[in-house]
Coordinates of C-alpha atoms and ligand atoms in Angstrom, one line a residue:
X1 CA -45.9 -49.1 -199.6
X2 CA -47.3 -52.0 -197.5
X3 CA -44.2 -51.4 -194.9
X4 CA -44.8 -48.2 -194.0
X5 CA -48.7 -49.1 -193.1
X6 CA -46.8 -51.7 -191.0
X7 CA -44.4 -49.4 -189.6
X8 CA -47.5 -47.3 -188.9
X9 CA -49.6 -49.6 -187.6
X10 CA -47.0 -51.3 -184.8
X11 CA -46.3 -47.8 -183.3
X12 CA -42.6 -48.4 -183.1
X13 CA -42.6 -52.0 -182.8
X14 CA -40.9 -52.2 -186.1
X15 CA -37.7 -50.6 -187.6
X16 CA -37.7 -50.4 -191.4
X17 CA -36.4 -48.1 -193.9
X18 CA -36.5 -48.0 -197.4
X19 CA -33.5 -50.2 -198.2
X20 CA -35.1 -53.0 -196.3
X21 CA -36.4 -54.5 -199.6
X22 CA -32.8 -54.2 -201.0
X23 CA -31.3 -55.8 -198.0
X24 CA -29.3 -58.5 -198.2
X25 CA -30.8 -61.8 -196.1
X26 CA -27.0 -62.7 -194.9
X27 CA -27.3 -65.5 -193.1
X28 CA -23.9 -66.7 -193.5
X29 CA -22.6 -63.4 -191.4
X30 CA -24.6 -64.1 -188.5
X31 CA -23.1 -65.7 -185.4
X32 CA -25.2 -66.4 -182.6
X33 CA -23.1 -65.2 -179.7
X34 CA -25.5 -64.7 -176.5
X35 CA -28.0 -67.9 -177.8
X36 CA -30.0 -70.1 -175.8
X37 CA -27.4 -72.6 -174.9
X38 CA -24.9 -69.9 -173.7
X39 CA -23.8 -68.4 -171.1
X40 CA -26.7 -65.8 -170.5
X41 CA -24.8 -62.0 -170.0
X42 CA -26.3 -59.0 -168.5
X43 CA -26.2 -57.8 -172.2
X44 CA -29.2 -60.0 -173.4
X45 CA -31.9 -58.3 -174.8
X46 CA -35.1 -57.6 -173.0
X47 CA -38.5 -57.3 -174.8
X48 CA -40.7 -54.7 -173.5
X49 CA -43.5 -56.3 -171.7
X50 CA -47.6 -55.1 -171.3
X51 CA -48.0 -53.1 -174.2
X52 CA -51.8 -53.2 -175.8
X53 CA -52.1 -56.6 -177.9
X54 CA -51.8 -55.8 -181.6
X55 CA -54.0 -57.5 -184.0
X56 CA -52.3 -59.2 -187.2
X57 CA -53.0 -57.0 -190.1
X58 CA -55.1 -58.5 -192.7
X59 CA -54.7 -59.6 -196.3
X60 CA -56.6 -57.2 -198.9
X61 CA -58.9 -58.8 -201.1
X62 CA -57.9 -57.7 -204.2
X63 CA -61.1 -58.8 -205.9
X64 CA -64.4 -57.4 -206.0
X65 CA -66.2 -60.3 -207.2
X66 CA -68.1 -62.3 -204.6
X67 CA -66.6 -65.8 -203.4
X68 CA -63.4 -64.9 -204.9
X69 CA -60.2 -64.1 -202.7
X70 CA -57.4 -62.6 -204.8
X71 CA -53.9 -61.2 -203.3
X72 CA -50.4 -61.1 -203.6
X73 CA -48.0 -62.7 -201.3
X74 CA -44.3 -62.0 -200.9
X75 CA -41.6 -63.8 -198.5
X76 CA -39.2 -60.8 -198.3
X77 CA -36.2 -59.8 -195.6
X78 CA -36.8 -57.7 -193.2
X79 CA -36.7 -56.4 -189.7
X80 CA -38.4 -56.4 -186.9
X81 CA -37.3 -54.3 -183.2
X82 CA -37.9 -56.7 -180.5
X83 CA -36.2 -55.0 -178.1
X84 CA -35.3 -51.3 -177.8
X85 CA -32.8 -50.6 -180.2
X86 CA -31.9 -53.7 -182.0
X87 CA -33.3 -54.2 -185.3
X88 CA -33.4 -57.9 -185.7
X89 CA -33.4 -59.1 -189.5
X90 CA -36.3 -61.7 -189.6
X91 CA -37.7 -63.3 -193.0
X92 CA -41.7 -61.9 -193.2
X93 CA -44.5 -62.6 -195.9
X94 CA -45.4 -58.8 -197.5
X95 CA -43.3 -57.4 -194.1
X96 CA -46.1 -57.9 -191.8
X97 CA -47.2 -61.6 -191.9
X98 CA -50.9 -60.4 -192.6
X99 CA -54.0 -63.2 -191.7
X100 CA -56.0 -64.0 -194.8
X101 CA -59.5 -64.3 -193.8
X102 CA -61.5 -66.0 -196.2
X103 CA -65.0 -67.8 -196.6
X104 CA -66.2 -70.9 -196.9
X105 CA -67.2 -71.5 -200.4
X106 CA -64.5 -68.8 -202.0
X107 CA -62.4 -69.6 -204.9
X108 CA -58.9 -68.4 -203.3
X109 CA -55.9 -67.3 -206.2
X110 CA -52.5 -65.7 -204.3
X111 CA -49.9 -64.7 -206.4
X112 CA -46.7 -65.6 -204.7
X113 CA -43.2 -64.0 -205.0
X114 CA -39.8 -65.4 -203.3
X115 CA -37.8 -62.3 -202.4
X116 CA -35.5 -64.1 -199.9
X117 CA -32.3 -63.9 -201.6
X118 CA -30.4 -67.1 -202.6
X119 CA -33.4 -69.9 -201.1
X120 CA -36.1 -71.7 -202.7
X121 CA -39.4 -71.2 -200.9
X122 CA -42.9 -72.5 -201.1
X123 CA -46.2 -72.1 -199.2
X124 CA -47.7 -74.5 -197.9
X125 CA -51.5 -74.2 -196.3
X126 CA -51.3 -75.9 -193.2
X127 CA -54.0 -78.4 -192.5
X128 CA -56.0 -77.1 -195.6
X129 CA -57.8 -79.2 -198.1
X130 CA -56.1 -77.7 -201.2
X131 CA -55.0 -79.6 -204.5
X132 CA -51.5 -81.3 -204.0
X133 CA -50.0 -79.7 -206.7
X134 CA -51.2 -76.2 -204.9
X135 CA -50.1 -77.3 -201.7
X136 CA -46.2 -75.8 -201.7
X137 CA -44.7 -79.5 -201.5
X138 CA -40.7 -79.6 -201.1
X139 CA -41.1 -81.4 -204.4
X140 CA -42.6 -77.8 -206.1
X141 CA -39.9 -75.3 -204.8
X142 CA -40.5 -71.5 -206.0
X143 CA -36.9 -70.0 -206.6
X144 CA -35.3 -67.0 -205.5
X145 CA -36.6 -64.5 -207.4
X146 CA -39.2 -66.6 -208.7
X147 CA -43.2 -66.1 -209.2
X148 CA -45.9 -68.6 -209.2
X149 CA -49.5 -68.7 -208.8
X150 CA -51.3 -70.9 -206.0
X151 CA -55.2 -71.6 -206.7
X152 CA -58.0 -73.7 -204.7
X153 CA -61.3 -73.7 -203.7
X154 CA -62.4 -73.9 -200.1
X155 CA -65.1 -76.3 -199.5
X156 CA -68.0 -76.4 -197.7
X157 CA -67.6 -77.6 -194.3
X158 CA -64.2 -76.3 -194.0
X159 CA -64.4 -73.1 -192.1
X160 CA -61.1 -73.3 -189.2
X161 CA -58.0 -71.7 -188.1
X162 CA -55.4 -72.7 -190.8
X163 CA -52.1 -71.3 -191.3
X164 CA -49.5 -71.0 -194.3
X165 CA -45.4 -71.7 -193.8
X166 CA -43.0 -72.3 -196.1
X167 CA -42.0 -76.0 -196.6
X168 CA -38.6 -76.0 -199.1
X169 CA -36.8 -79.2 -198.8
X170 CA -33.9 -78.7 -196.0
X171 CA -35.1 -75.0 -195.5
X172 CA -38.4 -75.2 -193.7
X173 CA -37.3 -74.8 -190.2
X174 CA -34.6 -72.0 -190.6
X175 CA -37.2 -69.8 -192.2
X176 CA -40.2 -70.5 -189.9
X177 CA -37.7 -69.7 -187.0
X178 CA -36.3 -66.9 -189.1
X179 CA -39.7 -65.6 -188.6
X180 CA -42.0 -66.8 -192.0
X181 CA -45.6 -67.9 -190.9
X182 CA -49.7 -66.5 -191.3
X183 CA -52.6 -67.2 -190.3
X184 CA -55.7 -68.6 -192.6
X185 CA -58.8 -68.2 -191.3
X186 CA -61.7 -69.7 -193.4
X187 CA -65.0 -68.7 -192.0
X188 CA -68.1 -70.4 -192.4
X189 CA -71.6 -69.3 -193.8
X190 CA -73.4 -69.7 -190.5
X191 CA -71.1 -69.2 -187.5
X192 CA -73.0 -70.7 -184.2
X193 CA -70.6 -68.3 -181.8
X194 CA -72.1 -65.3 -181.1
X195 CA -70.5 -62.6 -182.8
X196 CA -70.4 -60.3 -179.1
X197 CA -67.8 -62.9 -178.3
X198 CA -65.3 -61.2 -181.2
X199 CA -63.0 -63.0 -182.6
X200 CA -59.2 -62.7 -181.2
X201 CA -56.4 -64.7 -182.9
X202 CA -53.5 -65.3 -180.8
X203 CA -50.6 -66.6 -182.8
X204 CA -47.9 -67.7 -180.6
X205 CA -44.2 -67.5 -181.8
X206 CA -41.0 -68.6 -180.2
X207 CA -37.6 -66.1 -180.4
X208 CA -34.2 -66.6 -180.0
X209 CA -32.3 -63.3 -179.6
X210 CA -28.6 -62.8 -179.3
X211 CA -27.2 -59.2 -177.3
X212 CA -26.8 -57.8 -180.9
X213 CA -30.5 -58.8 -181.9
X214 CA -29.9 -61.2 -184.5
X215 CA -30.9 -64.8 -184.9
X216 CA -28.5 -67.1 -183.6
X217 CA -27.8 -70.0 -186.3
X218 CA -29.5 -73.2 -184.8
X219 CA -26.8 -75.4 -182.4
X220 CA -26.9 -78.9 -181.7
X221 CA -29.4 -79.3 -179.0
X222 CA -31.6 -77.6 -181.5
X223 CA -31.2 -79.9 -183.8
X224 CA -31.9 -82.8 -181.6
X225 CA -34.7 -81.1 -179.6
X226 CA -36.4 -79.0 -182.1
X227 CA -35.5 -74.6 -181.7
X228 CA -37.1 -73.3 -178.9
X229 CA -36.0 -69.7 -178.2
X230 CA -36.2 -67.1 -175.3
X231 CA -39.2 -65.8 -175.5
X232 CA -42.8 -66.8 -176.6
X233 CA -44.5 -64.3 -178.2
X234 CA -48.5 -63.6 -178.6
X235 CA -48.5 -61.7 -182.5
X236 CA -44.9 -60.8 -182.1
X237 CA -44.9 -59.3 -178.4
X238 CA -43.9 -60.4 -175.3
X239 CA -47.0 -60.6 -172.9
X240 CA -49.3 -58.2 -174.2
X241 CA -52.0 -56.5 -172.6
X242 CA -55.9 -56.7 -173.3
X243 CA -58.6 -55.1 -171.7
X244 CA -61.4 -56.8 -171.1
X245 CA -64.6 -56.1 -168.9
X246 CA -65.5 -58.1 -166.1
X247 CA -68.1 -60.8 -167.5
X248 CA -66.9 -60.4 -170.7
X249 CA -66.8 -63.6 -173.0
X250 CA -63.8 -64.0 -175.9
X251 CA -63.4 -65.9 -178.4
X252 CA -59.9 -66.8 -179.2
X253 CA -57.8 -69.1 -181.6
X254 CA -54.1 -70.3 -180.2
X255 CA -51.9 -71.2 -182.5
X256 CA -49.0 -72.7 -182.0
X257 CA -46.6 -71.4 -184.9
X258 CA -43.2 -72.2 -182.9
X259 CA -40.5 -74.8 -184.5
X260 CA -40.7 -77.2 -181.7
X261 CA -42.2 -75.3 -178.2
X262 CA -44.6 -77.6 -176.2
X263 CA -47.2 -75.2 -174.9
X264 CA -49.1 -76.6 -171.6
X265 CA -51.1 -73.5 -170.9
X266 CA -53.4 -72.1 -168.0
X267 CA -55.7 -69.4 -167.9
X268 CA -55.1 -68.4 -164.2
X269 CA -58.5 -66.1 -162.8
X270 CA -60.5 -66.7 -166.5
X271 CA -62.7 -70.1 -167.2
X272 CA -61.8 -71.8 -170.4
X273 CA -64.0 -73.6 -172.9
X274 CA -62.5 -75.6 -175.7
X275 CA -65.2 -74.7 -179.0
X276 CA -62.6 -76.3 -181.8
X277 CA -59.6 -77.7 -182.8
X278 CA -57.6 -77.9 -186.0
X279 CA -60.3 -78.5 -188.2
X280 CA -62.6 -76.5 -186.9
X281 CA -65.5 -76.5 -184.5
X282 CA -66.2 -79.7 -182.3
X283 CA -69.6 -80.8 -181.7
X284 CA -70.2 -79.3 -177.8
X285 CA -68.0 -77.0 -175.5
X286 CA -65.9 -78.6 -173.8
X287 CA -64.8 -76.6 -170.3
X288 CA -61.0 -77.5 -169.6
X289 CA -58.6 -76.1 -166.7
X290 CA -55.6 -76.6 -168.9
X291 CA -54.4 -77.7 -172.9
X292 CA -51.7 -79.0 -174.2
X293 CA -51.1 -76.9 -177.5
X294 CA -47.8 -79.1 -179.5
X295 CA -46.3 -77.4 -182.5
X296 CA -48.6 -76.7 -185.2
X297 CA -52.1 -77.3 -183.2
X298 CA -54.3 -75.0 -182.5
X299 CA -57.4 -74.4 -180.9
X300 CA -60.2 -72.4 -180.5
X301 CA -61.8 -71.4 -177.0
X302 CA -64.3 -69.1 -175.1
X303 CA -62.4 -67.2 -172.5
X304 CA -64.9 -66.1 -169.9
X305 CA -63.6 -63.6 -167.9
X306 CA -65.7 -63.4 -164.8
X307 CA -63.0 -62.2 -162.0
X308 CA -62.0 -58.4 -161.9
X309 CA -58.2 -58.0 -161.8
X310 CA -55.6 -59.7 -164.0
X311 CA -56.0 -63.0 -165.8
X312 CA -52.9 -64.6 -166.9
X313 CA -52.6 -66.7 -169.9
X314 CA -49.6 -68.9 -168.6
X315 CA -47.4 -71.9 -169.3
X316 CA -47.0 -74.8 -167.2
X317 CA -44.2 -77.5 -167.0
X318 CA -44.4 -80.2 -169.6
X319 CA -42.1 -83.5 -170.2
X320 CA -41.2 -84.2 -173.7
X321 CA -38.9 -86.0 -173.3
X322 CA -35.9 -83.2 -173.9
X323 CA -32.2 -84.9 -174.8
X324 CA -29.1 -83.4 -173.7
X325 CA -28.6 -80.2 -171.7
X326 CA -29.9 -76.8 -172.3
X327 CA -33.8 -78.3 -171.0
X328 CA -35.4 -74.7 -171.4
X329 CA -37.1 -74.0 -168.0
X330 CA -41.5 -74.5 -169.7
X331 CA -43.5 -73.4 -166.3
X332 CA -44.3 -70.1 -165.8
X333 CA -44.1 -67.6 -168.6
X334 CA -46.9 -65.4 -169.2
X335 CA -48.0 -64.9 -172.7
X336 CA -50.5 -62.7 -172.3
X337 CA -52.2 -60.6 -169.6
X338 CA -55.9 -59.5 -169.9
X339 CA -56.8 -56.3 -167.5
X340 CA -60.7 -57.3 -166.3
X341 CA -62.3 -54.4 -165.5
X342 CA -64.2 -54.0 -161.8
X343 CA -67.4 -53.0 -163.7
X344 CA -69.5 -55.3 -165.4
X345 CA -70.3 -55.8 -169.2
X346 CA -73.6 -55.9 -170.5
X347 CA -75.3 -59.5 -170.5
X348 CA -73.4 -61.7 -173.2
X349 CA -75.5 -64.4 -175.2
X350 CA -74.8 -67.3 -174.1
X351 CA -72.6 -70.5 -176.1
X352 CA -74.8 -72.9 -177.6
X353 CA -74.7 -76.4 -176.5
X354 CA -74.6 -77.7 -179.9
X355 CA -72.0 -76.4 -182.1
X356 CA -71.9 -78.8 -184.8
X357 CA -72.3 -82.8 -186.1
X358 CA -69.1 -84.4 -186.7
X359 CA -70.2 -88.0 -188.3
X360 CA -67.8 -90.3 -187.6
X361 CA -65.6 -91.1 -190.7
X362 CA -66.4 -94.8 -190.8
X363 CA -64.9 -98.0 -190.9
X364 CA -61.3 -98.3 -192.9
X365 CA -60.3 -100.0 -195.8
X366 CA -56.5 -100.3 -195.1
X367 CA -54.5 -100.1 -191.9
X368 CA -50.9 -98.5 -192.3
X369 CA -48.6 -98.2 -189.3
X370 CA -45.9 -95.4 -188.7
X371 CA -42.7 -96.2 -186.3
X372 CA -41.1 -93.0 -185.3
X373 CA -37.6 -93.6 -184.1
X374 CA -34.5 -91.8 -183.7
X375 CA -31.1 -92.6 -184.2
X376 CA -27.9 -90.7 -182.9
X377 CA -25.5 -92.6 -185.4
X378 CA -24.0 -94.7 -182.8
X379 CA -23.3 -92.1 -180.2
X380 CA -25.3 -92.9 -177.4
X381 CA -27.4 -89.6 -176.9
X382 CA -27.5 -90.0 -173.1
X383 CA -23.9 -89.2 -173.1
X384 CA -24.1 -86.9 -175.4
X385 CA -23.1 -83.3 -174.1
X386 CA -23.5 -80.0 -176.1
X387 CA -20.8 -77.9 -173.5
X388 CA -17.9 -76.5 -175.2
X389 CA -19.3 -77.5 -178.9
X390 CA -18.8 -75.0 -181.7
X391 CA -22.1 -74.6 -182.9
X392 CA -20.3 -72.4 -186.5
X393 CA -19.3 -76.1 -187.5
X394 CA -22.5 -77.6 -187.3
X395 CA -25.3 -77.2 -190.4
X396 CA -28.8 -78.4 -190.3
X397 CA -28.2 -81.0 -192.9
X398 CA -29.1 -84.9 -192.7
X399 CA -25.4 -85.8 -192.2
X400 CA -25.4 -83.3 -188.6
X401 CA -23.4 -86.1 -186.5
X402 CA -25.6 -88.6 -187.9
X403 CA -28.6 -87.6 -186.4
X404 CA -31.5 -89.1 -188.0
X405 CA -35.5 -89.3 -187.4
X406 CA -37.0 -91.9 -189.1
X407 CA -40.3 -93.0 -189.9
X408 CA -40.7 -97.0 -190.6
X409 CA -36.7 -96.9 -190.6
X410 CA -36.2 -94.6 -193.3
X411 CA -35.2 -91.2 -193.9
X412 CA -37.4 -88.5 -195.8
X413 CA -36.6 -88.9 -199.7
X414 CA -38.2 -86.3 -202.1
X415 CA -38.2 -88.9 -205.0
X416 CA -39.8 -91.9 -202.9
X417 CA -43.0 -92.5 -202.8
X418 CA -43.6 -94.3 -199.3
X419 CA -47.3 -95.3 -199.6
X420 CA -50.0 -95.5 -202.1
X421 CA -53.4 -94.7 -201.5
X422 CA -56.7 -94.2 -202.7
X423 CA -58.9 -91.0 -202.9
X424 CA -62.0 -91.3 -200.8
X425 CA -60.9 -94.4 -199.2
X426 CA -61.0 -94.2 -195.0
X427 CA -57.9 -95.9 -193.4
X428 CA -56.7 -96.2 -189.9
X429 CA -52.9 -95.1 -189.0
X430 CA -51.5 -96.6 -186.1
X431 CA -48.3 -94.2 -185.4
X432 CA -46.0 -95.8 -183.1
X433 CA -43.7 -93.9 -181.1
X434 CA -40.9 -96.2 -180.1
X435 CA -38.6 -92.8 -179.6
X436 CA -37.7 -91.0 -176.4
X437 CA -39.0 -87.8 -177.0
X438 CA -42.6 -86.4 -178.1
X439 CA -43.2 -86.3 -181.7
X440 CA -46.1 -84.3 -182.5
X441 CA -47.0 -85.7 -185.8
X442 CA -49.0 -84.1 -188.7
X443 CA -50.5 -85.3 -192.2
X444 CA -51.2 -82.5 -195.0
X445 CA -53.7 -82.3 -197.2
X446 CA -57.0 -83.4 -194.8
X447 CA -58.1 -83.6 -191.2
X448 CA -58.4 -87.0 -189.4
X449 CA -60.2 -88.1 -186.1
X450 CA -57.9 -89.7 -183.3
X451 CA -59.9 -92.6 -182.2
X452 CA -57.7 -94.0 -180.0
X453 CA -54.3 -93.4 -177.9
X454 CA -52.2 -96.7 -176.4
X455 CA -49.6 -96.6 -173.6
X456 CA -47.9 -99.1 -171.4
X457 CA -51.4 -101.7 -172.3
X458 CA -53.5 -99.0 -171.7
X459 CA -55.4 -97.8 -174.2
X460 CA -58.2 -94.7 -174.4
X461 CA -60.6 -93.1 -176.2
X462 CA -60.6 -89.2 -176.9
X463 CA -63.2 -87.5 -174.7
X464 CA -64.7 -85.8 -178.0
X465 CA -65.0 -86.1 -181.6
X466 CA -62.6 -83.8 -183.5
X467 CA -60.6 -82.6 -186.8
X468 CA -57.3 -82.6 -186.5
X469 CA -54.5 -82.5 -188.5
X470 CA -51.5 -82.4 -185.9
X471 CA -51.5 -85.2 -182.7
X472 CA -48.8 -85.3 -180.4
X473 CA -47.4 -89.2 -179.8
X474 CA -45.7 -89.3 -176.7
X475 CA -42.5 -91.3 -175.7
X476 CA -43.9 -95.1 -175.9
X477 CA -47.4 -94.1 -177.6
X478 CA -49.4 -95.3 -180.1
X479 CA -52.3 -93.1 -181.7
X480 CA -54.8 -94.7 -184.1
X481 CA -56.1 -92.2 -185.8
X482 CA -58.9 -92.4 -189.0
X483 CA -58.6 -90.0 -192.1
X484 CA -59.5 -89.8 -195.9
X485 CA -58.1 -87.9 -198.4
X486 CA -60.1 -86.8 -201.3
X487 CA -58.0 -85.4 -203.5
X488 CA -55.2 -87.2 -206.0
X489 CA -51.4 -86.6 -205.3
X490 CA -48.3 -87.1 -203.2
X491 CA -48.8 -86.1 -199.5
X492 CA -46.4 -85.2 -196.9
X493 CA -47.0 -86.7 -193.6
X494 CA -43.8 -85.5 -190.6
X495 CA -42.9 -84.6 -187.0
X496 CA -44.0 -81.1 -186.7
X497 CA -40.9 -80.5 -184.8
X498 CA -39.7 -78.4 -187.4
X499 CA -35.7 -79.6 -187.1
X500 CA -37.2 -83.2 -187.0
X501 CA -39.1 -83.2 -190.6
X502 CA -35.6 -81.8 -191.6
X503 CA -33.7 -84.5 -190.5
X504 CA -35.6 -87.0 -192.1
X505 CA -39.5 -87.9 -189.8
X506 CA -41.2 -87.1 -193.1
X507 CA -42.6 -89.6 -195.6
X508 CA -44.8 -89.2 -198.8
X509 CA -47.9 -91.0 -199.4
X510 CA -49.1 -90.7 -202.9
X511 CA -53.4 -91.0 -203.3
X512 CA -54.4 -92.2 -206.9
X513 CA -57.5 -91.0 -208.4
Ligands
LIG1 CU1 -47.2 -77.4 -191.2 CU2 -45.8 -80.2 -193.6 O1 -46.6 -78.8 -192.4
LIG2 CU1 -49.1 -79.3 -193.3
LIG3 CU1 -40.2 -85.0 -183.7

């Protein structure tokens, strides 16, 4: 049984018996006393801190034939222990959320089962250039119970840190918080990073625990602000430890898998070098003191840690624009702690100062613009106040106090087709944020290049040429940003703000052949 290899391999971490497949996912029964808007008691769990960083297990291929990737995938109930004692019931894919590793070039077939009980489910490969129809749009919903295939080839070119979540109309945030998300990694044929460097994934999760160790059901402010929890987690631990030796070089992939957490994050006593972004590599290292990781980016760095002692992967203070009370408190966590030895490693190779070409994508055809905007249904959100509210009453549903996030004035609808493209044709999106909050907006099915960001009259150019299929629009901000897509279908496009797309920033464009 795949759980017990889990059990084995967390060494405690995880409580699960045999009935766990027979469990039932209650959400229903859950009340959130102890959340993240409350009252904090003496009673609130605490997650053990400095044990060795797990890696994410990984996805067997069940195929022996080269270039093919075969597996099976199952979104189950489960649980994990956070904290000593408390088995928390979380939603997992195969009870361990293993990384798929594939190559560029494969032919990639998962057979996917929804175990959760009573939901409809889908998969969706985040920022992956997979046929619509293999995609997991709302509009293709795998029921409880249910089994389907999902097919596609990976391209050349495409090697980059993906990642798979569920995206079920009205669903998708409750059971990314509830604790469904993995990891894609498509390698490529010829990898220009020295393999010495290894290759560490850090996928970084936000919890919300209550003293009993459930999930508390999302409140108001969550709704408005996007979930953020308690704790961020590093592979489902609270700052884990790594030993490194002094001189040592790492690569590592950060990826933001939270609902709604806006990570600003330092490496204090280790240099950091940005190698690649969404889409994978950029053309040249860029060295940075700091990045702004929004929900759903990732990137890709070499850590050099050159300073014996501890070097702290931490968060700093970031203004996105937060509404109401309950502003969770960004600076200062540590994710992750990596123990530098005094003695030296052996000489590393060093980074190559060309990593890739990137050719830009060219002039555009069309121009579309995007307005983000939000609308409180007449109550005047600076007013607003969450004290005293009885969170039981409220559902994450469009009608929540008439809370709406729009995109061009209107609401997400499954059955409307909000733009019409053309395969292969290169256009230019001007997404306007005339909101007051951040809205870190994302477009399936292809990576684009931001060529431009406008604010206050001011406008300026990236410092490097990248693929990306998440960009954070601040309050007031306009990003121009160039993409194609090359394959025929209907195409989400949201606020990766998790409780956003559900209240409506989400629109369909559909490309024609
Ligand atoms: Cu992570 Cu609609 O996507
Ligand atoms: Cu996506
Ligand atoms: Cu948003």
């Amino acid at each position: 049984m795949h759980r017990r290899t889990f059990l084995a391999s967390l060494a405690g971490l995880v409580a699960a018996g045999p009935a766990t497949a027979q469990m039932k996912y209650d959400m229903g029964g859950m009340n959130g006393h102890g959340g993240h808007n409350m009252p904090k008691t003496a009673t609130n769990p605490i997650l053990p801190e400095g044990q060795p960083l797990r890696a994410l297990p990984r996805l067997s291929n069940q195929s022996a034939v080269p270039g093919v990737f075969k597996a099976k995938l199952a979104a189950e109930p489960g649980f994990v222990r956070f904290a000593d004692g408390l088995d928390t019931p979380v939603l997992l894919y195969n009870g361990t959320n293993p990384v798929i590793e594939a190559s560029e070039g494969d032919t990639v077939e998962i057979s996917f089962e929804n175990r959760i009980p009573g939901e409809p489910t889908t998969i969706h490969w985040h920022g992956m250039p997979v046929p619509a129809d293999q995609d997991g749009n709302p509009t293709d919903p795998v029921a409880s119970g249910e089994e389907r295939i999902y097919a596609f080839e990976l391209p050349e070119g495409s090697a980059a840190s993906y990642w798979f979540h569920p995206h079920p109309h009205g669903l998708t945030a409750e059971q990314v918080y509830r604790g469904l998300a993995g990891i894609f990694l498509v390698k490529p044929k010829n990898d220009p990073i020295p393999p010495d460097y290894g290759d560490t994934v850090l996928m970084l999760t936000d919890l919300r625990i209550a003293a009993d160790g459930t999930m508390p059901e999302s409140t108001m402010a969550d709704l408005m602000n996007g979930r953020v929890g308690d704790h961020v987690l590093v592979n489902g631990q609270k700052n884990p430890a790594m030993a490194v030796a002094r001189g040592e070089k790492r690569r590592i992939r950060l990826y933001n898998a939270t609902n709604a957490r806006f990570l600003r994050l330092a490496f204090e006593n280790a240099s950091m070098t940005v190698i690649g972004t969404d889409g994978g590599l950029i053309e040249a290292p860029v060295a940075v003191n700091e990045l702004l990781l929004t929900p759903a980016e990732r990137v890709e760095l070499i850590v050099s840690f050159d300073k014996p002692g501890e070097a702290k992967l931490t968060t700093l203070d970031y203004e996105r624009g937060w509404m109401g009370p309950g502003k969770p408190n960004e600076a200062g966590m540590i994710l992750l702690t990596a123990n530098v030895s005094e003695e030296a490693t052996a000489a590393m190779p060093p980074l190559p100062a060309k990593l890739r070409t990137i050719e830009p994508l060219g002039t555009p055809a069309v121009t579309r613009r995007f307005v983000l905007t939000e609308s409180m249904g007449g109550m005047d959100h600076g007013s607003m106040t969450m004290s005293g509210m009885d969170h039981s009453s409220m559902s994450l549903s469009s009608d929540s106090m008439g809370m709406k996030f729009l995109i061009n004035g209107a609401s997400f609808d499954m059955n409307r087709i909000d733009e019409v493209s053309k395969v292969g044709q290169v256009e230019l999106w001007e997404i306007v944020n005339e909101a007051d909050m951040d809205h870190p907006f994302h477009v399936h099915g292809t990576q684009f290049q931001i060529t431009e960001h406008e604010k206050d009259g001011k406008v300026s150019m990236p410092s490097y040429r990248a693929w990306k299929d998440t960009v954070n629009i601040t309050a007031g901000e306009t990003v121009r940003i160039l993409l194609r897509q090359d394959l025929p279908g209907p195409r989400m496009y949201h606020c990766h703000i998790l409780e956003h797309e559900q209240l409506g920033m989400m629109g369909t464009i559909d490309i024609q052949a």
